[in-house]
Coordinates of C-alpha atoms and ligand atoms in Angstrom, one line a residue:
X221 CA 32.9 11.1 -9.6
X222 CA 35.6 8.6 -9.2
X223 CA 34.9 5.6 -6.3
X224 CA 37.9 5.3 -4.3
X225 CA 39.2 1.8 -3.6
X226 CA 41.3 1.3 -0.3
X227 CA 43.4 -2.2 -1.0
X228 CA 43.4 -4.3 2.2
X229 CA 46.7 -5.8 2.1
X230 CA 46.7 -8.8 4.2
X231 CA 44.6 -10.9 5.2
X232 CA 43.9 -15.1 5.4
X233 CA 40.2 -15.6 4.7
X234 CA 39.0 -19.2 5.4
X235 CA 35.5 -20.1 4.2
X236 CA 34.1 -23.4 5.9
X237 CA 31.6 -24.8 4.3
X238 CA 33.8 -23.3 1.1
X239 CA 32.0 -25.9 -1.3
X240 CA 28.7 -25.2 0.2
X241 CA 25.8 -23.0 -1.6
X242 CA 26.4 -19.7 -0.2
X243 CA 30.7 -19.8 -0.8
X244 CA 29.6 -20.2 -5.0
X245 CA 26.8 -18.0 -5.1
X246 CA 27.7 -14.9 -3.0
X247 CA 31.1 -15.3 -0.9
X248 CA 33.4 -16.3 -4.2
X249 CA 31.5 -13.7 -7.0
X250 CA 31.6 -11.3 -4.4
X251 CA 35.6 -11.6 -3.6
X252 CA 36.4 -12.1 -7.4
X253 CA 34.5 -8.3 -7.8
X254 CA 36.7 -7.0 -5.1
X255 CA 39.8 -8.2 -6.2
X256 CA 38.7 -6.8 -10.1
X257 CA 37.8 -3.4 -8.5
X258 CA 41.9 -3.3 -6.7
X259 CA 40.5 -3.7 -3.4
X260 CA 42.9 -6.8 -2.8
X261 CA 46.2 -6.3 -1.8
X262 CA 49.4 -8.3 -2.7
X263 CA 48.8 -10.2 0.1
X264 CA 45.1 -11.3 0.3
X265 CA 44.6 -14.9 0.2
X266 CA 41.6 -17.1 0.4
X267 CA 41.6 -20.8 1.7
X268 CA 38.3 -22.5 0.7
X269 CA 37.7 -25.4 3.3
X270 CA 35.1 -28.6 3.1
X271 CA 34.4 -32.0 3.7
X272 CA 35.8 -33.0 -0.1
X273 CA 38.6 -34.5 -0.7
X274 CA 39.9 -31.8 -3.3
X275 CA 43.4 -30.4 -4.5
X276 CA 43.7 -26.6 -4.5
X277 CA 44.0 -26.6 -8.4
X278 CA 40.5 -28.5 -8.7
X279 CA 39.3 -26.0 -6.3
X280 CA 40.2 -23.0 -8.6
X281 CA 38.5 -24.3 -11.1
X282 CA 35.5 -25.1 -8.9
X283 CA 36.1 -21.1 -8.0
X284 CA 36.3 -20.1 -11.7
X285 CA 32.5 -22.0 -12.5
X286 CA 31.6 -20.1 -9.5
X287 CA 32.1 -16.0 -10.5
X288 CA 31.5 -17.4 -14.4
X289 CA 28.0 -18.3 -13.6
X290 CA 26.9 -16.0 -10.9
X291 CA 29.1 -12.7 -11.9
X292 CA 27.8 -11.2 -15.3
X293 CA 30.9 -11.1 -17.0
X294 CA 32.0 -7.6 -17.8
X295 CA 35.2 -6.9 -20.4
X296 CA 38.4 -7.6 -18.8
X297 CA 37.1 -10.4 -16.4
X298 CA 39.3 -13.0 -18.2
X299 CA 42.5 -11.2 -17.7
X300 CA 41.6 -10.7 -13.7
X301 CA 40.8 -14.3 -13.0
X302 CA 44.3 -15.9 -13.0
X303 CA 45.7 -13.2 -11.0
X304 CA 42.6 -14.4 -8.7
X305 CA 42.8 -17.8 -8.2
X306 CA 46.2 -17.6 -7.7
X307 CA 45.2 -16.0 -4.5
X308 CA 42.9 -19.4 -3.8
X309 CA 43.9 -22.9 -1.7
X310 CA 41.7 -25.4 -0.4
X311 CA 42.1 -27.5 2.6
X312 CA 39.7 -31.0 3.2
X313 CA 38.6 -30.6 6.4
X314 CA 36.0 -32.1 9.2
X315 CA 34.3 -29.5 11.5
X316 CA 33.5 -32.6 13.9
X317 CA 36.7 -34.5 13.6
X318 CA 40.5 -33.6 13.7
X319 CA 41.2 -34.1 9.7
X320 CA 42.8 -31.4 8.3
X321 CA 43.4 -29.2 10.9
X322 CA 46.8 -29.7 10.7
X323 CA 46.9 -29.0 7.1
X324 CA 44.9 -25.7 7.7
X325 CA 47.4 -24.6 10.8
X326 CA 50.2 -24.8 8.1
X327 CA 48.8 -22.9 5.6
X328 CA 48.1 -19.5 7.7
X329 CA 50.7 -17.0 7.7
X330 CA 51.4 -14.8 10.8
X331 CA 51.1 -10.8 10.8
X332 CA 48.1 -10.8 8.9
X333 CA 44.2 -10.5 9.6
X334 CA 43.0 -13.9 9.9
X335 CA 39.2 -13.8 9.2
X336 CA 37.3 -17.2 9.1
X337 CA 34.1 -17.0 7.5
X338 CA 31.4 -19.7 9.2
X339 CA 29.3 -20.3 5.9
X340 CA 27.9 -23.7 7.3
X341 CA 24.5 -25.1 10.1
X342 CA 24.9 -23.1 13.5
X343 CA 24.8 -26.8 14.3
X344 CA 28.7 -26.7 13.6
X345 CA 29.3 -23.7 15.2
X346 CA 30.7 -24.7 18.5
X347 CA 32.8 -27.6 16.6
X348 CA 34.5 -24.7 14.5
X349 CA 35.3 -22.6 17.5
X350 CA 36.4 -25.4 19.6
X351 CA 38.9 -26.5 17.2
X352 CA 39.9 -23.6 16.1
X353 CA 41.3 -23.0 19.8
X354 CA 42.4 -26.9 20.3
X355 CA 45.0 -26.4 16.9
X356 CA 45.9 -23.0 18.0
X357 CA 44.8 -21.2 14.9
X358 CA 42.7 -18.3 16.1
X359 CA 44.8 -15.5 17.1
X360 CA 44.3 -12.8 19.3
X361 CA 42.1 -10.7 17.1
X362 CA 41.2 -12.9 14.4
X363 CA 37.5 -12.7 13.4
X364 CA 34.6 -15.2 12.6
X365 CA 31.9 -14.4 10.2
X366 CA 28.4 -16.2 11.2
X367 CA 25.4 -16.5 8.9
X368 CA 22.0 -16.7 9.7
X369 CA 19.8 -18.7 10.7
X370 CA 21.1 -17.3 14.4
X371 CA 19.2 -19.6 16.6
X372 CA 15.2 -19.9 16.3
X373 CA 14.4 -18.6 19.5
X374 CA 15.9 -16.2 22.0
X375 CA 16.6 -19.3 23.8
X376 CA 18.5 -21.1 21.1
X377 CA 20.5 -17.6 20.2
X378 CA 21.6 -17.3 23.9
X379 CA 22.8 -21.2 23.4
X380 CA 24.4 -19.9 20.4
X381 CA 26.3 -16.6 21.9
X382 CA 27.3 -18.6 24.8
X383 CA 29.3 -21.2 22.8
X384 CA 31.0 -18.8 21.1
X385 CA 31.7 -16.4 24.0
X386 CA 33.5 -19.1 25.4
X387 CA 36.0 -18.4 22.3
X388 CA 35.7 -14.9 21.3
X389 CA 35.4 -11.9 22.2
X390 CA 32.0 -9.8 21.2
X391 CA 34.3 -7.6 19.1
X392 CA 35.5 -10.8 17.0
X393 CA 32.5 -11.8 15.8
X394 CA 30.7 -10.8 13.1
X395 CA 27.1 -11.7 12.5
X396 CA 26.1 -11.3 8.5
X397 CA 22.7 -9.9 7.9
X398 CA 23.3 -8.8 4.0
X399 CA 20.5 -6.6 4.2
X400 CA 22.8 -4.2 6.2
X401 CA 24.9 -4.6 3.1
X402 CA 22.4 -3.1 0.8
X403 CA 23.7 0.2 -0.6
X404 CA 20.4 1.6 -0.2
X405 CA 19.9 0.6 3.2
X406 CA 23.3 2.6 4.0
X407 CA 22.1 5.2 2.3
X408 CA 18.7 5.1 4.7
X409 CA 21.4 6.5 7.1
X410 CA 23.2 9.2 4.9
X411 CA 19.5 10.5 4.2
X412 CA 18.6 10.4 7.8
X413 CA 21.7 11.9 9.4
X414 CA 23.4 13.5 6.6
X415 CA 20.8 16.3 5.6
X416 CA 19.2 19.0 7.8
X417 CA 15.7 18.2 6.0
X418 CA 14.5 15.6 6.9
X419 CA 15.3 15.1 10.5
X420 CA 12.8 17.6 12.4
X421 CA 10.3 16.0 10.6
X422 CA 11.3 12.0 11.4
X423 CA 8.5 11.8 14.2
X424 CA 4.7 11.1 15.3
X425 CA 3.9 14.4 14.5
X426 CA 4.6 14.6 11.1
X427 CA 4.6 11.0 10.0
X428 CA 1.3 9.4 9.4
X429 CA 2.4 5.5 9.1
X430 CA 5.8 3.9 7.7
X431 CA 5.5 0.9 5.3
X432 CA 8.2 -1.8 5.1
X433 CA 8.0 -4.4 2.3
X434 CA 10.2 -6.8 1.1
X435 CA 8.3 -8.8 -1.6
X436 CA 9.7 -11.8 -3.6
X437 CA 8.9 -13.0 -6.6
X438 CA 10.6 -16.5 -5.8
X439 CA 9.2 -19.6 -3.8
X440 CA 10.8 -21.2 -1.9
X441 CA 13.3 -23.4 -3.8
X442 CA 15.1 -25.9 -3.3
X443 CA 15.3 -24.7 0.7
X444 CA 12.3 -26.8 1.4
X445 CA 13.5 -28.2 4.5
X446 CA 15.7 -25.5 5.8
X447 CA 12.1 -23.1 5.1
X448 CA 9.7 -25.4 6.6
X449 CA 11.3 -25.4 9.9
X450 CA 11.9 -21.4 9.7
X451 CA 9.1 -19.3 7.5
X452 CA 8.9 -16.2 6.9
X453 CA 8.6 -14.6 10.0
X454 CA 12.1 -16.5 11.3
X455 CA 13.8 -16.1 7.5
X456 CA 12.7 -12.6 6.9
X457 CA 11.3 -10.8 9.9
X458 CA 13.5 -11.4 12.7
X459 CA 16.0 -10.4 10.8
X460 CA 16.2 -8.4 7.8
X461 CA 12.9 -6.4 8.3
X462 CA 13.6 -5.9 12.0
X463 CA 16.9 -4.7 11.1
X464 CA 15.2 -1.9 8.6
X465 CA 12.7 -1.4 11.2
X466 CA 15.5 -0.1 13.4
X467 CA 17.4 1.9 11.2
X468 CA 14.5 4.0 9.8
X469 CA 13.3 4.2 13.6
X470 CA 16.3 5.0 15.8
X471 CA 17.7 7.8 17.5
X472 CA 20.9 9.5 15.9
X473 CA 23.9 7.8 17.0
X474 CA 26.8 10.1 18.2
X475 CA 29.0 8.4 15.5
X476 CA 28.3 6.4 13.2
X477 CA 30.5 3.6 14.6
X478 CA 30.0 0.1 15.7
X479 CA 28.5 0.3 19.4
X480 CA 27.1 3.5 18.6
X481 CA 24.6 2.6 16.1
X482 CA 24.1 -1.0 17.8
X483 CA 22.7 0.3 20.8
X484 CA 20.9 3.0 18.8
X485 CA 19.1 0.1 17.0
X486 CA 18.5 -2.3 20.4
X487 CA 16.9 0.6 22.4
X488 CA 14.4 0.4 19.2
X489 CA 13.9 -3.2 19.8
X490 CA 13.2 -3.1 23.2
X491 CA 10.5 -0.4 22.9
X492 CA 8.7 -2.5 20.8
X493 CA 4.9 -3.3 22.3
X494 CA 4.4 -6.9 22.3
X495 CA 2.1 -7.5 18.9
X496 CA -1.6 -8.0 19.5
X497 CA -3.0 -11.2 17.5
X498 CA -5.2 -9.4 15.6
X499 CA -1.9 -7.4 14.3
X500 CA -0.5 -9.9 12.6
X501 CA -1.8 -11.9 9.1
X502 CA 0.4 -14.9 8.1
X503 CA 0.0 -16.7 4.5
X504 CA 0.9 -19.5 2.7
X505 CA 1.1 -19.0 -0.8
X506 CA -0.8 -21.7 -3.3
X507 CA 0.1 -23.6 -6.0
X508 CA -1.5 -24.8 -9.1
X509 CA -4.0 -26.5 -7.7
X510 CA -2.0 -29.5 -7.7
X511 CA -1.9 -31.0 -4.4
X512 CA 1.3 -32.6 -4.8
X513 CA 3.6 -29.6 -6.2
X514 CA 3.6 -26.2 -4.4
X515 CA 3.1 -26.0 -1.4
X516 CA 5.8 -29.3 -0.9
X517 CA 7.8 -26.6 -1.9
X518 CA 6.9 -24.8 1.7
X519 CA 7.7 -28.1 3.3
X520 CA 5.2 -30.9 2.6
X521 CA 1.7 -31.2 1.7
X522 CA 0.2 -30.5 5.4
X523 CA 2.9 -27.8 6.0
X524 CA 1.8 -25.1 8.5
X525 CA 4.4 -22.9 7.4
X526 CA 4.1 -19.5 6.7
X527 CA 5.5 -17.7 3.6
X528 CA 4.0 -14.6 3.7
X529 CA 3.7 -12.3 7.0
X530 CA 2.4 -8.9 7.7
X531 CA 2.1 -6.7 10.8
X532 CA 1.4 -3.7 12.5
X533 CA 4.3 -2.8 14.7
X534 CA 4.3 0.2 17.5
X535 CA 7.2 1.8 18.9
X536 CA 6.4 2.7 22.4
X537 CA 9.0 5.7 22.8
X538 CA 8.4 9.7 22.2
X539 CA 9.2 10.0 18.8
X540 CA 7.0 6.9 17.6
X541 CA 4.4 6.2 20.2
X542 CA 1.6 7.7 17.7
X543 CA 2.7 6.3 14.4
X544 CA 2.3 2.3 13.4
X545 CA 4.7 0.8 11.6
X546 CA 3.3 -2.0 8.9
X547 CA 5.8 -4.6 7.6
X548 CA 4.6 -7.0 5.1
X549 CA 7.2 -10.0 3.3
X550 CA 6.0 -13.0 0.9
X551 CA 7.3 -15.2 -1.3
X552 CA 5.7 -15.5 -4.6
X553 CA 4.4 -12.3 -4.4
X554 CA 3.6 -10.2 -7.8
X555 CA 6.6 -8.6 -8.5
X556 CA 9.7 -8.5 -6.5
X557 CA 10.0 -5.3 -4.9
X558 CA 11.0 -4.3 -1.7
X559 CA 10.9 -0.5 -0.5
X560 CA 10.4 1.5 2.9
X561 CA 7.8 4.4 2.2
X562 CA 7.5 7.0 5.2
X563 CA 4.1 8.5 4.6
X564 CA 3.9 12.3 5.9
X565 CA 0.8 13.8 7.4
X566 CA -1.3 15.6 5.5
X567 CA -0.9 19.2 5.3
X568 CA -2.7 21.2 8.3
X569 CA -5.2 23.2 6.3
X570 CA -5.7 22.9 2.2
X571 CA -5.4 26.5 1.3
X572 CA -6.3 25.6 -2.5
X573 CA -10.1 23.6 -1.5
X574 CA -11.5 20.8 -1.5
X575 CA -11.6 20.4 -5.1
X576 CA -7.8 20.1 -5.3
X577 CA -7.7 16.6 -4.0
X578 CA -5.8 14.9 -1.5
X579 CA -2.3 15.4 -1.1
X580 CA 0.7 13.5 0.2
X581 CA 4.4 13.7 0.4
X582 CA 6.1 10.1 1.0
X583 CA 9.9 9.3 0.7
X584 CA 10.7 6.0 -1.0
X585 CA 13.4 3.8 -0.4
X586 CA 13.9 1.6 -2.9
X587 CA 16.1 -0.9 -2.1
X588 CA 15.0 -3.5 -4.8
X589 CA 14.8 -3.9 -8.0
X590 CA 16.3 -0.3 -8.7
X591 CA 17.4 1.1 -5.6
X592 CA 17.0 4.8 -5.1
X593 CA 15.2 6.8 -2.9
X594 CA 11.8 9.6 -3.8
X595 CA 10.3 11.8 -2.4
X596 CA 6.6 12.5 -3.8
X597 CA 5.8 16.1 -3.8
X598 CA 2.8 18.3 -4.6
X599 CA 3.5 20.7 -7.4
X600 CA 0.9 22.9 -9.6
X601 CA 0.1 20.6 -12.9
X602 CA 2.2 22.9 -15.5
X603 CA -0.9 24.8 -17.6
X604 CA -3.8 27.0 -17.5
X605 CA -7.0 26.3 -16.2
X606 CA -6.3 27.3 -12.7
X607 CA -5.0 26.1 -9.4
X608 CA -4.7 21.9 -10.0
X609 CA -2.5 20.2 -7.8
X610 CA -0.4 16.4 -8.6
X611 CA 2.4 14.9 -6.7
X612 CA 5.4 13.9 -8.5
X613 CA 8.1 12.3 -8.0
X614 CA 11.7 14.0 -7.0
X615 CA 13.7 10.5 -8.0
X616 CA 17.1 10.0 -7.4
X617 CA 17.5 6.5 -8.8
X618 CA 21.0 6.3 -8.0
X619 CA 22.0 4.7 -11.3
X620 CA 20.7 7.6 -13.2
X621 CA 22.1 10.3 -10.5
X622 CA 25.6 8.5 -10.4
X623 CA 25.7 6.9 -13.7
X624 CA 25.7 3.4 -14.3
X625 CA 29.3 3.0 -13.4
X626 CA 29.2 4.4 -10.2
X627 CA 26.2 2.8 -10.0
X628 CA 27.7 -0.8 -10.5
X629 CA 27.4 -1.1 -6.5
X630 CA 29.5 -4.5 -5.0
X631 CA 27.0 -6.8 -3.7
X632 CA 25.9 -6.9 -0.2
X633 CA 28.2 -9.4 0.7
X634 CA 31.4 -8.1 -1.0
X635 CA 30.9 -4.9 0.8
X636 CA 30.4 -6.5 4.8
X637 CA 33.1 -9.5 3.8
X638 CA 35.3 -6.5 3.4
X639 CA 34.1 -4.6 6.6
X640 CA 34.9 -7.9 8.3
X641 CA 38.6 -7.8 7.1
X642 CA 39.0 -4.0 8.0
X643 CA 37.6 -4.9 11.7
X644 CA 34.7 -2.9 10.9
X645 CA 31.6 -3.9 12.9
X646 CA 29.1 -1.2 12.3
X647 CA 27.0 -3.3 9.8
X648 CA 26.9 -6.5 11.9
X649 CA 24.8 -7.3 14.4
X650 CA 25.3 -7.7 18.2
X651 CA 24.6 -11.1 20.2
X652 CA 22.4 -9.0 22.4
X653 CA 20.4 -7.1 19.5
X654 CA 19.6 -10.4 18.1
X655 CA 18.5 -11.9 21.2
X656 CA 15.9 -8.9 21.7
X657 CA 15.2 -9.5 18.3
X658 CA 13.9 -13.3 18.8
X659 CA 12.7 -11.8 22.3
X660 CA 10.0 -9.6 20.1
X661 CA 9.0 -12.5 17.6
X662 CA 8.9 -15.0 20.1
X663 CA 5.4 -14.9 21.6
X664 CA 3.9 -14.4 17.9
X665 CA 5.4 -17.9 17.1
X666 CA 4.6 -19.6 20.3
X667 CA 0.8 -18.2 20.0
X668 CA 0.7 -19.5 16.2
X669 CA 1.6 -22.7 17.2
X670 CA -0.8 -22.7 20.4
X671 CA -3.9 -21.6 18.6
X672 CA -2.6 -24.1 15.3
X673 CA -4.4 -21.9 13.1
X674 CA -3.1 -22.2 9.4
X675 CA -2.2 -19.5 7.2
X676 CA -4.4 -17.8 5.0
X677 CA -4.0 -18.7 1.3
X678 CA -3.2 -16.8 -1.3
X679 CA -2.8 -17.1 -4.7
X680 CA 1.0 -17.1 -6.3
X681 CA 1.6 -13.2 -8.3
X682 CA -1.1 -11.6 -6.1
X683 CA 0.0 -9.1 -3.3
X684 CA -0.4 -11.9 -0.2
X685 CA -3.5 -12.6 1.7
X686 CA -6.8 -10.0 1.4
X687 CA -6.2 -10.0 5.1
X688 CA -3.4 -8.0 4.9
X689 CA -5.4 -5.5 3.3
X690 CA -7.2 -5.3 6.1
X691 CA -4.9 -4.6 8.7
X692 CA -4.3 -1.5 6.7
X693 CA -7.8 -0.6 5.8
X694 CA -9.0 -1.0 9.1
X695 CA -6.9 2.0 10.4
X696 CA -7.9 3.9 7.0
X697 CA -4.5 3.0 5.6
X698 CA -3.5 1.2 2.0
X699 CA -0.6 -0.5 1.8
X700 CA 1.7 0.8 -1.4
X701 CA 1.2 -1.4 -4.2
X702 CA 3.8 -3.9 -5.2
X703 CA 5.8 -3.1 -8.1
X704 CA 9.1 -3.6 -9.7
Ligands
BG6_270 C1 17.6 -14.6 2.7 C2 16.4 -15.5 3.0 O1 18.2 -14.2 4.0 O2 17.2 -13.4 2.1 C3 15.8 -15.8 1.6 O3 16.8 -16.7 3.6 C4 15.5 -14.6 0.9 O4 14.6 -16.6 1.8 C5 16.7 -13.7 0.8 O5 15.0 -14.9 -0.4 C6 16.3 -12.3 0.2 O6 17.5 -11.6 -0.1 P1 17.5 -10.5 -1.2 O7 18.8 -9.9 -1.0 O8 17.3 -11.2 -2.5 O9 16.4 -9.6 -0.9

């Protein structure tokens, strides 16, 4: 099976914020392994733009550190890289002042897509648009990339979509969540609408409870401040959980094209039932016992702030109305691991007795570590002795189905970067979608900071708070364990 690679010819893509974190760990590895795959055209350029004082050629080299330390090098990197920086400039620039503006206006060519890539604080947001208008360098259908955090609150994101209505349209703007990016989380879609199996039986009656986890190894970093203000239910579950929530949930989509699918996933959203306090556990995780060291990391030595956050979710609509939906994220968790299991019912009637056990089929997908998808089934165990039944896995890890060349998927990023610059919006999310979004997580917020309860504990490599067992075991559920 060969991949094929469309080159988009033309385009001007300006990062600002093109020294920042997110440019040298994601945005620049993730260009460099489009241009290496011939996805960039002749014509592609990319114009790296920050507060530093920099030459282009120092920039280049800043570009080169970049993909050598967070690419794994593969043979025949060294003879793409030249041909790639050529493609690179670097303009200094100030978001709040009128430096470099000028410098930036000259650089852009007409006649081709002009994309500029927001990879800095929403704070500067409404500066970048602003000026962007003022110097006359957004054209007609030029598009702007924005990352999240968007907004804390519904009332912050309306803030937000206001300021940059008042410069774009809807259709130029592209809100990142990377998760969308995730090839297995695209493929959630190709399983759901792209086989005749599995449909019929995507509903209350035939699924017992869907599972979402996204569990992370990691603390919290050097993100500190950025995490105490948000936590896990503003960095995670408002966004990238929600966002699986409403793919696995939603109603086919006539096509599978930008509005279509967005309003798919907002109609899930708003059928959301407010959550019930008792639905929700929130966690912090613990450190060595050393007052002074981990949990700083969460913010500081009194932080409130949650890392860990798990819930029980209903869809008030026909399909769902009769099957919860638990979603569960941590830092510091066991193993990183995130999946979606959809647990089916169990059969109506055990033909074999009750000796032959309990029996369950559940599709897996994997999205991380090794992203694939499962589907457990009940089989006879091979062998005399008589009727025994065990549930196997069908597995379609996609490395071993495709090989590990096809397999060598481009980075969430690369993949919606590209989407962006092809005027593709299907994997980006609407200003109303993400307003719904906070709409939902709102009132959990507000009441945890009303009631000031803490989180619960728990202890770093464990699977979160024992609470969170108990959301599940009170409705005779078990969450899946945690594994890589
Ligand atoms: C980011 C969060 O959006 O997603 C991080 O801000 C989190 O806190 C990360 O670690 C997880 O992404 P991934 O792709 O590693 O699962």
């Amino acid at each position: 099976m060969v991949s094929r690679v469309i080159p988009v010819e033309s385009f001007d893509l300006v990062i600002f914020g093109g020294t920042g974190d997110l440019a040298r760990r994601k945005i620049l590895p993730g260009l460099f392994r489009r241009y290496r795959a011939g996805q960039m055209g002749a014509e592609a350029r990319i114009i790296g733009a920050a507060r530093s004082e920099m030459e282009s050629a120092a920039y280049r080299e800043f570009v080169r550190a970049a993909v050598d330390e967070f690419h794994p090098a593969t043979a025949g990197d060294a003879a793409h890289i030249d041909g790639f920086l050529a493609r690179i400039e670097y303009v200094t620039l100030d978001a709040r002042g009128e430096t470099g503006w000028s410098d930036l206006a000259a650089l852009l060519r007409d006649d081709v897509v002009r994309a500029f890539y927001f990879s800095v604080g929403p704070a500067l947001f409404g500066d970048l648009a602003e000026r962007l208008h003022t110097h006359q360098i957004a054209s007609p259908d030029c598009r702007i990339v924005v990352e999240k955090p968007f907004g804390r609150d519904m009332q912050t994101a309306r803030a937000l979509n206001r300021t940059l209505a008042q410069h774009f349209e809807e259709t130029q703007i592209y809100r990142i969540d990377h998760y969308l990016g995730k090839e297995t989380v695209q493929n959630l879609m190709a399983i759901r609408f792209g086989n005749m199996l599995f449909e019929p039986l995507w509903n209350s009656q035939y699924v017992d409870h869907i599972q979402i986890t996204v569990a992370e190894q990691v603390g919290v970093g050097g993100r500190g401040d950025y995490y105490d203000r948000a936590g896990a239910m503003r960095d995670m579950l408002q966004n990238h959980m929600m966002q699986l929530l409403c793919l696995i949930a939603m109603e086919p989509p006539a096509k599978f094209a930008p509005d279509a699918v967005r309003d798919e996933k907002l109609k899930v959203i708003r059928a959301l039932d407010p959550v019930a306090r008792e639905d929700v556990v929130r966690g912090q995780y613990e450190g060595t016992g050393d007052k002074n060291s981990d949990r700083i990391e969460v913010g500081n030595r009194d932080s409130t702030t949650e890392s860990f956050v798990a819930m029980r979710a209903r869809i008030s609509n026909w399909r769902w109305a009769a099957t919860p939906f638990y979603l569960r994220t941590g830092k510091r968790l066991r193993d990183r691991a995130s999946e979606i299991a959809v647990v089916f019912k169990d059969a109506p009637h055990s033909i074999f007795g009750a000796k032959s056990g309990h029996h369950r089929n559940i599709l897996t997908i994997k999205l991380q570590p090794n992203e694939g998808i499962e589907l457990g089934v009940t089989i006879k165990e091979p062998g005399p002795g008589g009727m025994r039944l065990v549930d196997v896995p069908l597995d379609m890890t996609f490395a071993e189905a495709l090989g590990p060349e096809e397999a060598d998927f481009p980075d969430a990023y690369e993949r919606l970067i590209m989407d962006v610059i092809r005027g593709n919006q299907t994997l980006f999310m609407r200003g109303d979608e993400v307003e719904a979004a906070w709409g939902w997580v709102d009132p959990i917020i507000a009441e945890w900071s009303e009631t000031g309860e803490p989180p619960l504990p728990y202890a770093t490599g464990s699977s979160g708070p024992d609470d969170a067992l108990m959301l599940m075991h009170r409705d005779g559920r078990r969450w899946r364990e945690i594994r890589a």
